[in-house]
Coordinates of C-alpha atoms in Angstrom, one line a residue:
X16 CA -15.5 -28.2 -20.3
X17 CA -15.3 -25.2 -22.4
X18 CA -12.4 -22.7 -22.5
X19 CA -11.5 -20.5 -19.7
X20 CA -12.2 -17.4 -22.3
X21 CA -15.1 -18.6 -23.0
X22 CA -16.6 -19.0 -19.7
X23 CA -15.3 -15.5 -18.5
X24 CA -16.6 -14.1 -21.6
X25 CA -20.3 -15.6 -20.7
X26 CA -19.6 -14.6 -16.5
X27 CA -19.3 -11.1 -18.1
X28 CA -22.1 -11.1 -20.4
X29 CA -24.2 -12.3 -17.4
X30 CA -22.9 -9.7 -14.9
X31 CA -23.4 -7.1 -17.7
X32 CA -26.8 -7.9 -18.1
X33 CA -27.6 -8.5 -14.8
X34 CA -26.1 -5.3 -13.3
X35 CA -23.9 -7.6 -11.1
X36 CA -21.4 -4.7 -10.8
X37 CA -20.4 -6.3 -7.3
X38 CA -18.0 -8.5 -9.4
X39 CA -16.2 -6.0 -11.7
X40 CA -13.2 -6.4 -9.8
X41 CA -12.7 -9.9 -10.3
X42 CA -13.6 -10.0 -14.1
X43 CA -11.1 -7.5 -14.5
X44 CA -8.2 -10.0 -12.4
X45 CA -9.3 -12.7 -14.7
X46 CA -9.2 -10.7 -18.1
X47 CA -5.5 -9.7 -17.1
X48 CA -4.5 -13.2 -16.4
X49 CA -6.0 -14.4 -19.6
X50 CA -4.4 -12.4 -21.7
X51 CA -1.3 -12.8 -24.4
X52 CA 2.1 -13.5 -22.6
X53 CA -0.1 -12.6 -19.0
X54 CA 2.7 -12.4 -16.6
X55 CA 2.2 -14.1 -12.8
X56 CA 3.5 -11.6 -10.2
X57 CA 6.2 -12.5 -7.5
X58 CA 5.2 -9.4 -4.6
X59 CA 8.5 -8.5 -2.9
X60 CA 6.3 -7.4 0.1
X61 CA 7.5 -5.9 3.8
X62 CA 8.4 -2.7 5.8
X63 CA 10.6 0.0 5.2
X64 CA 14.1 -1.2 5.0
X65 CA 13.3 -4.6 5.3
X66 CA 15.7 -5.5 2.3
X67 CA 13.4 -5.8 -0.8
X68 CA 15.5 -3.4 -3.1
X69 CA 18.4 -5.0 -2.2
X70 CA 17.1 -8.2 -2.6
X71 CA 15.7 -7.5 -6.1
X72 CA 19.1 -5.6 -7.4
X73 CA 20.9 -8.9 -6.3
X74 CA 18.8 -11.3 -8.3
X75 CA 19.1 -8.7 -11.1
X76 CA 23.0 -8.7 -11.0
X77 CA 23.5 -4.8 -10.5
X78 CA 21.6 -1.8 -8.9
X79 CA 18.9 -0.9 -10.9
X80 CA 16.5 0.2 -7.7
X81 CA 17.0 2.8 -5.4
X82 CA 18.0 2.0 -1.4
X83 CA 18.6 4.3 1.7
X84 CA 18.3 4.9 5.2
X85 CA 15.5 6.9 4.1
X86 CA 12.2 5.4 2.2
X87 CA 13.3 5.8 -1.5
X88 CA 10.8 3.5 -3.3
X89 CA 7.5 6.1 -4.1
X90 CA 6.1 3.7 -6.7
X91 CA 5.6 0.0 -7.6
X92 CA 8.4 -0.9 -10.1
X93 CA 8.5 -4.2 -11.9
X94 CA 11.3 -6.2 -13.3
X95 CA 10.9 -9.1 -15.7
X96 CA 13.4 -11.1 -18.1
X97 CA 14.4 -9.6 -21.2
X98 CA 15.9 -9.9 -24.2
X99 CA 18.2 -6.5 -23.6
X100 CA 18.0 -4.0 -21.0
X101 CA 14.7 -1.6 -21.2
X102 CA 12.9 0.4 -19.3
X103 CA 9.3 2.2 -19.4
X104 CA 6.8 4.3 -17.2
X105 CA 3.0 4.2 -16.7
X106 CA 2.2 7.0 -16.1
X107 CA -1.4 8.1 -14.3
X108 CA -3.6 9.2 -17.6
X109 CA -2.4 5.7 -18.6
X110 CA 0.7 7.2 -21.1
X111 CA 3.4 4.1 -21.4
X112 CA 6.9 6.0 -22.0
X113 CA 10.6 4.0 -23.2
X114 CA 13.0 5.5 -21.0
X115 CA 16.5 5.2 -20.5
X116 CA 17.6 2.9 -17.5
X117 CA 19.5 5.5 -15.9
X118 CA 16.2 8.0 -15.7
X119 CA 14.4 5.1 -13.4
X120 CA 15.6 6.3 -10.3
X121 CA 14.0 10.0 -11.1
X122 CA 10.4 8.2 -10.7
X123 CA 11.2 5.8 -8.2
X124 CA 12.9 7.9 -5.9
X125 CA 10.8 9.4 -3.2
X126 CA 13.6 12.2 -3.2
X127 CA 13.8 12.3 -7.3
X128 CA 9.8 12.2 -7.7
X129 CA 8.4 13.4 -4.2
X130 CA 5.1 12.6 -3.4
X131 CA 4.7 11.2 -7.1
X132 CA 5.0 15.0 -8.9
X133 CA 6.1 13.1 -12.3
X134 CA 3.0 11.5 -11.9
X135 CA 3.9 7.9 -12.9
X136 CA 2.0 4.6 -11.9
X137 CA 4.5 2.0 -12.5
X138 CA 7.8 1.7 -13.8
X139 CA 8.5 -1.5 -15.5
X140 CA 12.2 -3.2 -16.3
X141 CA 13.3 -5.2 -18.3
X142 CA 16.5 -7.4 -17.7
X143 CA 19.0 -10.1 -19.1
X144 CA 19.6 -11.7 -15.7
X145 CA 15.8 -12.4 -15.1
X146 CA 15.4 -14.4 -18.4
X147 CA 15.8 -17.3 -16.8
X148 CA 12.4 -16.5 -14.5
X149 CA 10.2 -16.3 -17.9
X150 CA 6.4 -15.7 -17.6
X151 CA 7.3 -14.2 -13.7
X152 CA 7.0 -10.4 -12.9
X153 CA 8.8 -9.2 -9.8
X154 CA 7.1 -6.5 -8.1
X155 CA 9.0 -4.2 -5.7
X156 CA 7.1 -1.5 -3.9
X157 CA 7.0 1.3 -1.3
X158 CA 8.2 0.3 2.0
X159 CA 6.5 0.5 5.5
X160 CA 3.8 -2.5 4.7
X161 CA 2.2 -0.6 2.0
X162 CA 1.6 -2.2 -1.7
X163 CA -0.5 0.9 -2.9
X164 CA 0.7 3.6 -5.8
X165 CA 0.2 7.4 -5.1
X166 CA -3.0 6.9 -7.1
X167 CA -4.4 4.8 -4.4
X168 CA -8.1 4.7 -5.3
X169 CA -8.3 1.0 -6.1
X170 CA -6.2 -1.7 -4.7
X171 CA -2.8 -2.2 -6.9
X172 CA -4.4 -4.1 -10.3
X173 CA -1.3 -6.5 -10.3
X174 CA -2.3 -8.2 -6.6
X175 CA -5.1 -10.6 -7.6
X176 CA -2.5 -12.0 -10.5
X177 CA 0.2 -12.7 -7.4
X178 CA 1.6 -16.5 -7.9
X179 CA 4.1 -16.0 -5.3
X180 CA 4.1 -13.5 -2.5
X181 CA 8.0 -12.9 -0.8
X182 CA 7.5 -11.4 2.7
X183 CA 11.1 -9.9 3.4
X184 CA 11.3 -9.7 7.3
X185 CA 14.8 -7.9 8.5
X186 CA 17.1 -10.2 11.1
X187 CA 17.5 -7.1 12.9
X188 CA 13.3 -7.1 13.7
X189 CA 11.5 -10.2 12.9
X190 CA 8.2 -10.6 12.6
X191 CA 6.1 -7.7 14.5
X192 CA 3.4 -7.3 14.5
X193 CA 2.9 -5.5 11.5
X194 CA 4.9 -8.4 9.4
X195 CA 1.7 -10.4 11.1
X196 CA -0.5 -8.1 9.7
X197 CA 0.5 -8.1 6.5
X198 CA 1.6 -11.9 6.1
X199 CA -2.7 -12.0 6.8
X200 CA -3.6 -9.5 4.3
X201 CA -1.3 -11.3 1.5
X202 CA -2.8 -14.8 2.2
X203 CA -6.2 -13.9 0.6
X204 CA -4.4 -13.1 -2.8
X205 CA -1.8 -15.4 -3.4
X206 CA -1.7 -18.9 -3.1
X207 CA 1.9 -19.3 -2.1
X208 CA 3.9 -16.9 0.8
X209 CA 7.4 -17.4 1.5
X210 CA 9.5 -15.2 4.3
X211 CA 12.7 -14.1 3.4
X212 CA 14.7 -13.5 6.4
X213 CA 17.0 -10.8 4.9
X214 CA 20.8 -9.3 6.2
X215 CA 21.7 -12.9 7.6
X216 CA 24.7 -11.8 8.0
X217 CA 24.6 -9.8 10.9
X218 CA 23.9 -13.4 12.8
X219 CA 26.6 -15.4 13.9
X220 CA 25.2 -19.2 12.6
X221 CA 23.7 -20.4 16.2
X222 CA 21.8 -16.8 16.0
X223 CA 20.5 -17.8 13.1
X224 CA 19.6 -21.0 13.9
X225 CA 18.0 -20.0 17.1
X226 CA 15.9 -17.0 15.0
X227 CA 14.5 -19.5 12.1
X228 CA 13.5 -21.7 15.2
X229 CA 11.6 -18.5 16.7
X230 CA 10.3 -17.1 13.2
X231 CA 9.1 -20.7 12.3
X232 CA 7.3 -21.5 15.4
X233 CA 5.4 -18.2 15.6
X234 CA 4.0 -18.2 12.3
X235 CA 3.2 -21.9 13.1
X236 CA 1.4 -20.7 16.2
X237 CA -0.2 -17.3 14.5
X238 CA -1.4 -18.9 11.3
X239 CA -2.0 -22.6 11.9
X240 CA 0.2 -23.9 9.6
X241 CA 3.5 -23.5 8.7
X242 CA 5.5 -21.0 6.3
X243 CA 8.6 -21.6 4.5
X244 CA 11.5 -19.0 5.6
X245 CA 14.5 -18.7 3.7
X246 CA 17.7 -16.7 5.2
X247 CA 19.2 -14.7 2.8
X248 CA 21.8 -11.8 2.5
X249 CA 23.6 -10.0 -0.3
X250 CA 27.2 -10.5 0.9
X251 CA 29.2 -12.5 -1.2
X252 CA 30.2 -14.9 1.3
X253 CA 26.5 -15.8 1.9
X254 CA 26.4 -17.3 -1.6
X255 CA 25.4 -20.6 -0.9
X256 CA 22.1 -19.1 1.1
X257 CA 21.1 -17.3 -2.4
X258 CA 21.5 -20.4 -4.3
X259 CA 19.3 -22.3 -1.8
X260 CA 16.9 -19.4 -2.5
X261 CA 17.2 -20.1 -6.0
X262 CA 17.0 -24.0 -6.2
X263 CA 14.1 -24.6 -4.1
X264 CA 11.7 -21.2 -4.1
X265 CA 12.3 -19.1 -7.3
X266 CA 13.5 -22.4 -10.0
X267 CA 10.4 -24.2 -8.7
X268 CA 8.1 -21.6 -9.1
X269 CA 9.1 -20.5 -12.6
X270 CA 9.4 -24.2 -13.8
X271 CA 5.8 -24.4 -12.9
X272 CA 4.1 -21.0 -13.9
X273 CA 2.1 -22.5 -16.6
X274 CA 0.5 -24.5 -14.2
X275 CA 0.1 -22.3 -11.5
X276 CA -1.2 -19.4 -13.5
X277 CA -3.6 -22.2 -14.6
X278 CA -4.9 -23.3 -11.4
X279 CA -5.6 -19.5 -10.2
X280 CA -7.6 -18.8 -13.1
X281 CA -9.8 -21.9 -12.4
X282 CA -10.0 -20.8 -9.0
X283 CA -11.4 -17.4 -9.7
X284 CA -13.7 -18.6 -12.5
X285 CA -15.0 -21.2 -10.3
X286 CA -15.5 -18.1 -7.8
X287 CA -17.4 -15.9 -10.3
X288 CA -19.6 -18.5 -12.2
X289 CA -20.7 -19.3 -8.0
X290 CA -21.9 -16.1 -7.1
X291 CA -23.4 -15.1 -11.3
X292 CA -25.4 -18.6 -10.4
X293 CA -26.2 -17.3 -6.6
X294 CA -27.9 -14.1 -8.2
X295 CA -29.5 -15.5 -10.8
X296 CA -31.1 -18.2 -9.0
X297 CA -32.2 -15.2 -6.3
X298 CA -33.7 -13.2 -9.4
X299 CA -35.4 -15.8 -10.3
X300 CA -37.1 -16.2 -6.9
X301 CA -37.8 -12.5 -7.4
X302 CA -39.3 -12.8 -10.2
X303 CA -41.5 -15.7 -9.4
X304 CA -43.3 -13.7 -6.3
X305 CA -46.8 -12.0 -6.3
X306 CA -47.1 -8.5 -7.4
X307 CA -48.3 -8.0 -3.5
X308 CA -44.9 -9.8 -2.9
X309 CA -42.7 -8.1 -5.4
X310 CA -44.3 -4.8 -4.0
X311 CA -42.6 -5.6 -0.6
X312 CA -39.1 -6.0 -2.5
X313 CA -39.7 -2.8 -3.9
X314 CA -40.2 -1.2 -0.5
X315 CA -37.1 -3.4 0.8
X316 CA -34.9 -2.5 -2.0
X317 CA -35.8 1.5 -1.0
X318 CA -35.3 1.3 2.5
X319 CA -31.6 0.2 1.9
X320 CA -31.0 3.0 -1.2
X321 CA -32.6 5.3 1.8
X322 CA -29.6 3.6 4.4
X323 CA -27.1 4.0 1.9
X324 CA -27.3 8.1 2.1
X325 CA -27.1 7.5 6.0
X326 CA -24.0 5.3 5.2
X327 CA -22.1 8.3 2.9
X328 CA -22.9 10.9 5.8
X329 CA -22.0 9.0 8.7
X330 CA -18.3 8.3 6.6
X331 CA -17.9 12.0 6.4
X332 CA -18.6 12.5 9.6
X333 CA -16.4 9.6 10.7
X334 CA -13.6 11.5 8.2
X335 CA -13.9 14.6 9.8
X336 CA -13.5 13.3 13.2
X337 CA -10.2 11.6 12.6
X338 CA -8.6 14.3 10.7
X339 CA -9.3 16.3 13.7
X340 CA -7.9 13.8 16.0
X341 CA -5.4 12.3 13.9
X342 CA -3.3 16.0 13.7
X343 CA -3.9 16.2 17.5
X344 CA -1.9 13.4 18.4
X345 CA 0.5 13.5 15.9
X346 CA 1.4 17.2 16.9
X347 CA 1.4 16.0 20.7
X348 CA 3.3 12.9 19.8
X349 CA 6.2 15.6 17.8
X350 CA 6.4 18.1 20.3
X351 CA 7.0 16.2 23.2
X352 CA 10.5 15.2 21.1
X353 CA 11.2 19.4 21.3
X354 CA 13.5 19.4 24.8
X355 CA 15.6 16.8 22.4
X356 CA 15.3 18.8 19.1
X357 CA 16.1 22.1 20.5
X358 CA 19.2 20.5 23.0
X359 CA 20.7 19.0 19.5
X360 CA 20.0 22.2 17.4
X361 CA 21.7 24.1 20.2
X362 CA 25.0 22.0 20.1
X363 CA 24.9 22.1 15.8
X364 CA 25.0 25.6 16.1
X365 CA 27.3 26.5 18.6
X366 CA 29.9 24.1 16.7
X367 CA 28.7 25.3 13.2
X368 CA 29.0 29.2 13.9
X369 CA 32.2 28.9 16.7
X370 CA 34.4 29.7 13.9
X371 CA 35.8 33.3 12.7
X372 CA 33.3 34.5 9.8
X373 CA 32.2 37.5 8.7
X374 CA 28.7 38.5 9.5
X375 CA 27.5 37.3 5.9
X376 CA 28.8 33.9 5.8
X377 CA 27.9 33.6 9.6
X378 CA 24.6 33.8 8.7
X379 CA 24.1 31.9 5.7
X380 CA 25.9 29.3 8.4
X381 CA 23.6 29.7 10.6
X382 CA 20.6 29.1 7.4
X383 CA 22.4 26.3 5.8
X384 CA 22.8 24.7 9.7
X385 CA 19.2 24.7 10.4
X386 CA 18.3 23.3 6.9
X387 CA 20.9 20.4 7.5
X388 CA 19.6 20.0 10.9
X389 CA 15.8 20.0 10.0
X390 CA 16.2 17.7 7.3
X391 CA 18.0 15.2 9.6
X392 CA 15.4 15.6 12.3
X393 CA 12.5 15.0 9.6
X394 CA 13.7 11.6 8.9
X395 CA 14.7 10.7 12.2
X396 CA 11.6 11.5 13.9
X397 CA 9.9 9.9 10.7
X398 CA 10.8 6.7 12.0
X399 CA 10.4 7.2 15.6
X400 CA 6.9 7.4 15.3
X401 CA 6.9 5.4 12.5
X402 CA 4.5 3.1 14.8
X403 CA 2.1 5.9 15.5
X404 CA 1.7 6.6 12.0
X405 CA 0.8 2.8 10.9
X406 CA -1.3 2.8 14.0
X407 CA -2.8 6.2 12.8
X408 CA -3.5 5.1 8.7
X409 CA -4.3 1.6 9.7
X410 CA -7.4 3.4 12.4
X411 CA -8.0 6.0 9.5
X412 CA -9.2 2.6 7.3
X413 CA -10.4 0.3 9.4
X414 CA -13.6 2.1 10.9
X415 CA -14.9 2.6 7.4
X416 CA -14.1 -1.3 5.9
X417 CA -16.0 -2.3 9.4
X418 CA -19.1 0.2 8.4
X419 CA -18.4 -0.9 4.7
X420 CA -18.7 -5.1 5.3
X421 CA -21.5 -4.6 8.2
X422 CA -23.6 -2.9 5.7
X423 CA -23.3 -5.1 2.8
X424 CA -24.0 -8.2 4.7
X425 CA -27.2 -6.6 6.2
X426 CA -28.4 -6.0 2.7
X427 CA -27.6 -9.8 1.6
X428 CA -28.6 -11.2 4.5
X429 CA -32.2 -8.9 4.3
X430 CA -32.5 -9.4 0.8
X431 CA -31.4 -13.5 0.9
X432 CA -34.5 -13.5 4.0
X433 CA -36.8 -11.9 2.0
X434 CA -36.7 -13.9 -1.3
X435 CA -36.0 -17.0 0.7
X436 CA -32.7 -17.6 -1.2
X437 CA -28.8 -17.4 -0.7
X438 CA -27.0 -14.7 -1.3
X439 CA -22.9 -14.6 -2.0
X440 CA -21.5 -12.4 1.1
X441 CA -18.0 -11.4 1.0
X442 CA -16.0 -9.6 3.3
X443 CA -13.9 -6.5 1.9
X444 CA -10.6 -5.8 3.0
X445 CA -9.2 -2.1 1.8
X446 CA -6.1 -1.9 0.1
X447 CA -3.1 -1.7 2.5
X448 CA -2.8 2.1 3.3
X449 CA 0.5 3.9 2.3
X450 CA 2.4 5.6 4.9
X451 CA 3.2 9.3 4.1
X452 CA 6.7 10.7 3.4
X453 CA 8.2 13.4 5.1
X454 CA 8.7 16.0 3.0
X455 CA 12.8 16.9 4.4
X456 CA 13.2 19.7 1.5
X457 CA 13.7 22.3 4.2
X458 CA 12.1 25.3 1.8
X459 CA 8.4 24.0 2.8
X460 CA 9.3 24.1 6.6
X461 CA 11.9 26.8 7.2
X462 CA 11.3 30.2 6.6
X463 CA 14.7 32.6 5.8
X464 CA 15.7 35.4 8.3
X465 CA 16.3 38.4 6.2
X466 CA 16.0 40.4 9.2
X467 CA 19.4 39.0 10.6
X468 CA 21.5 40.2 7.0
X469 CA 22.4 43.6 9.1
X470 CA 25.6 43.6 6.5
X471 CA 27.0 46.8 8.1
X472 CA 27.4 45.2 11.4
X473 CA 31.1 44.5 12.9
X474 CA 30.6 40.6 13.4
X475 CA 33.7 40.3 15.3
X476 CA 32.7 42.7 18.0
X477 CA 28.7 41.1 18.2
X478 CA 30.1 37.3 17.7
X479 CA 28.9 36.0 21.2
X480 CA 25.7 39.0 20.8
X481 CA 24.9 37.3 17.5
X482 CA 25.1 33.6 18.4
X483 CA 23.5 34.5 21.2
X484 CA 20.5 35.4 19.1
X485 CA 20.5 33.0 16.9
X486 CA 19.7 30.5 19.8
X487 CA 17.2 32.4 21.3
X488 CA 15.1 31.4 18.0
X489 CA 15.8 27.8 18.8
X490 CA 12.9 27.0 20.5
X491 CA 10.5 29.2 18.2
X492 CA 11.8 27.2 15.0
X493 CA 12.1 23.7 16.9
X494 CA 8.0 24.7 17.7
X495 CA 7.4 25.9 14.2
X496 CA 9.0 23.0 12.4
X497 CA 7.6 20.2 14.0
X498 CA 4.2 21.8 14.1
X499 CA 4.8 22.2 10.7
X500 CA 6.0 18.4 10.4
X501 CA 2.7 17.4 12.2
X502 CA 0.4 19.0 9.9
X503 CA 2.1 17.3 6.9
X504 CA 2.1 14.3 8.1
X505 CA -1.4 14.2 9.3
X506 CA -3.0 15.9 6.2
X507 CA -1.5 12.6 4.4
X508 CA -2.6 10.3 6.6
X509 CA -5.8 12.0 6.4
X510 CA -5.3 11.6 2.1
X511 CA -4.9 8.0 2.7
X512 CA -8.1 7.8 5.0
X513 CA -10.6 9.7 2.2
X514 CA -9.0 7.3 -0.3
X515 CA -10.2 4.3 2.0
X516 CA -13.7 5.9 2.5
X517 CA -14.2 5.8 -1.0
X518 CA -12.7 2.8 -1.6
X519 CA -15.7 1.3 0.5
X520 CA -18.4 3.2 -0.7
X521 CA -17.6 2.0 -4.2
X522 CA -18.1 -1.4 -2.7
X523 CA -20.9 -0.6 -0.9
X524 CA -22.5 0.8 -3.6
X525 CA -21.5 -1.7 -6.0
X526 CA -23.3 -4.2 -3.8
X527 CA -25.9 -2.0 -3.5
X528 CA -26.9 -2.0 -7.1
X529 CA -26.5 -5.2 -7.4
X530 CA -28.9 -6.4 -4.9
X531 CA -31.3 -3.8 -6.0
X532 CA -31.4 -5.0 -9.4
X533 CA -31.9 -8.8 -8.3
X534 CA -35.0 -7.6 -5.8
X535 CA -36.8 -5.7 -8.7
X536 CA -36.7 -8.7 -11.2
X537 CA -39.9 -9.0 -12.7
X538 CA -41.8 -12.1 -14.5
X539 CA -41.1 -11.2 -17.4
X540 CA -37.1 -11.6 -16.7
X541 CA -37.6 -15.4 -16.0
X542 CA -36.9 -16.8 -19.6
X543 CA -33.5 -15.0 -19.8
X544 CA -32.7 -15.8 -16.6
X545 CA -33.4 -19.6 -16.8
X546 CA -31.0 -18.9 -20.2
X547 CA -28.3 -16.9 -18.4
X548 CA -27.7 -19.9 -16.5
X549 CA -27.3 -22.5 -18.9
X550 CA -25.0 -20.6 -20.4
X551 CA -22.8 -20.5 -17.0
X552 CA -20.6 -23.1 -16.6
X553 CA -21.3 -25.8 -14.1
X554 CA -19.2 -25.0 -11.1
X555 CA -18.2 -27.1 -8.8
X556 CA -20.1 -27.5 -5.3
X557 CA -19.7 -25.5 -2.3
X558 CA -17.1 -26.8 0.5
X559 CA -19.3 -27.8 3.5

């Protein structure tokens, strides 16, 4: 059997010459496992606040990620074993930057870098205390089920080389459904999943007991089969869980990396060298039909470049629609929390501006009150809805991937009909979408009052005038901001939609061409077909 470089060198040859740009994707995954020193990924995967920073800065012995009640991770950051401590960004255009260890935070915190401004793709570290792990890569990212970067046009490059995929689920909410969701979307990347039931230690030992039972039997029951879940906690006098962690998920796995890295390159080789043979053998039927029979392929191969256009408009009319719909509710869904909002707002200020100030400082009170309060309510209502939102991106997506996998198995299965020969059909799944970020920097969504600066005013005279005022514009600026909160919010979600909706054209078009090029094969092609596939490796057969 030859060399796995070897073989991927002829699969992309083949697919080069072929036009089989269907399978891009998965040369790519193979060339970055192939190559010198290639690193296999542990995901630390989960929602917001699930524990995955905290779990990461505990195996690396000190705080080198952000955490917060707030979503601090905006990027995927990596930490690997090292010689000395070291740090670098990617940044989008691709730049690879050496930066200090003390400037990670200012690209990996949502509040440092928001919405991505620096621009980076990944932040990798390099640490002492992972040394031990060599040849393993663990991968934190952005909270709130999402494994995508800000530049979120292809799914995260480092997925297909996952070895190990860590799920953290929180003891304070195990498993929803979203954990579900996402333990489902990991299992068709990596080969191994293991739950880590993080902060254990708010569970007296029979809760514990009793919540492993639960976890346990529901994934049994969900998936089939059953996952290993490991308690864990930070707290020093959970030591003896960590080491359990250690001894029998992360040793094991590092001990075997050569191995496993192994076995998923075969995999995907034997994966790609499949389908190159499924086309080839298909152009070669192609090619062996009748002028009077090639014609019709012609025509077939028309009609779906003709369906393809239909495809693009319908998916901007499908985009439109949901933007539409997707501010609607989400400003419905904010309002109705404004009887709250303005009752709190009310309260802040009557204890904020209750002291004896002059009108100046009573009014720069009364600005630096609402910012506070804004901010607060930003975040808080952030996660309120937090379920709305996922329900929102997660709709945004799926409507297009349905379009997107309907239409690509019409074309194989017309095309596979037509020549009388089998087609490869797979199903595309988009990358997981990435929730947006409230924006709580209060100079986007609160607007000064220079009108209430009347300096030459006696403030002790007007105190209860003046406060008096100042709520009257509670329920105008309770409107105003979370109007204004809506609209963010939905124009992101709307960001992370588009990005899905080209995600599956590309695929759609990818298979598109691909099957076009196979249906106009002409005699002529036969010899270098028949030696395009001797020079494929023999895979092995089919299961079933």
């Amino acid at each position: 059997m030859r060399g796995a470089e070897s073989r991927l060198a002829a699969i992309e040859s083949v697919s080069g010459a072929f036009g089989m740009k269907v399978l891009r994707g998965q040369i790519t995954a193979c060339k970055c496992l192939l190559s010198e020193g290639a690193e296999v990924n542990v995901a630390v995967l989960g929602k917001f606040k699930a524990g995955k920073s905290s779990f990461l800065n505990c195996l690396a012995g000190r705080d080198v990620l952000p955490t917060g009640v707030v979503p601090v991770t905006a990027i995927v950051t990596e930490l690997y074993g090292a010689a000395s401590e070291t740090a670098s960004v990617k940044l989008l255009g691709g730049e690879v930057r050496e930066i200090p260890l003390s400037e990670v935070p200012d690209y990996v915190n949502e509040e440092r870098n928001p919405k991505n401004r620096r621009g980076a793709a990944s932040v990798a570290i390099g640490l002492p205390a992972l040394a031990e792990y060599e040849g393993a890569r663990f991968v934190d990212t952005p909270g709130l089920d999402s494994a995508l970067r800000h530049n979120t046009e292809t799914s995260l490059d480092w997925l297909p080389n996952t070895g190990l995929a860590l799920i953290t689920i929180s003891a304070d909410s195990p498993l929803s459904e979203q954990d579900l969701a996402l333990i489902e979307k990991t299992r068709a990347h990596s080969p191994e999943i293991t739950l880590l039931l993080a902060k254990a230690d708010r569970l007296t030992p029979g809760e514990l007991v009793q919540l492993l039972g639960f976890v346990r039997g529901r994934l049994k029951e969900h998936f089939g089969r059953e996952l290993p879940v490991y308690p864990f906690s930070i707290k020093p006098e959970f030591a003896a869980l960590r080491e359990e962690f250690r001894e029998k998920v992360l040793k094991p796995f590092a001990s075997g990396i050569g191995a496993l890295r192994a076995r998923i390159v075969e995999h995907k080789l034997g994966s790609l060298e499949r389908q190159c043979r499924d086309y080839l053998l298909a152009a070669k039927t192609a090619a062996r039909k009748s002028e009077e029979e090639r014609g019709q392929l012609e025509a077939l191969a028309n009609a779906q470049r003709a369906r393809f256009g239909t495809l693009r408009n319908d998916f901007k009319t499908i985009l439109e629609r949901n933007a539409g719909q997707c501010r609607s509710r989400l400003e419905a869904a904010l309002l109705a929390h404004a009887p709250d909002v303005m009752r709190e707002l009310k309260t802040v200020l009557r204890s904020k501006l209750s002291r004896p100030l002059n009108l100046l400082k009573m009014t720069r009170a009364y600005s630096a009150a609402m910012e506070e309060f804004f901010a607060g309510q930003t975040a808080a209502l952030f996660q309120k809805e937090k379920p709305l939102l996922e329900k929102l991106a997660l709709e945004g997506a799926a409507s297009f991937t349905a379009m997107a996998n309907d239409f690509t198995s019409r074309l194989a299965q017309e095309a596979g009909k037509a020549l009388g020969a089998r087609l490869p059909q797979s199903r595309w799944q988009p990358p997981p979408a990435r929730l947006p970020l409230p924006d709580v920097r209060i100079g986007q969504a609160f607007d000064s009052h220079m009108e209430l600066l009347w300096f030459l005013i006696p403030a002790r005279l007007l105190r209860k005038r003046l406060l008096g005022h100042f709520e009257s514009l509670v329920p105008f600026e309770a409107e105003k901001n979370l109007t204004r909160l809506a609209m963010g919010l939905a124009d992101d979600i709307n960001k992370t939609g588009r990005t899905a909706m080209l995600a599956a054209l590309d695929y759609a078009q990818a298979t598109l061409d691909t099957i076009e090029r196979l249906l106009r094969s002409h005699p002529d092609t036969l010899k270098e077909i028949d030696s395009a596939l001797a020079g494929l490796e023999n895979p092995e057969p089919r299961a079933g």
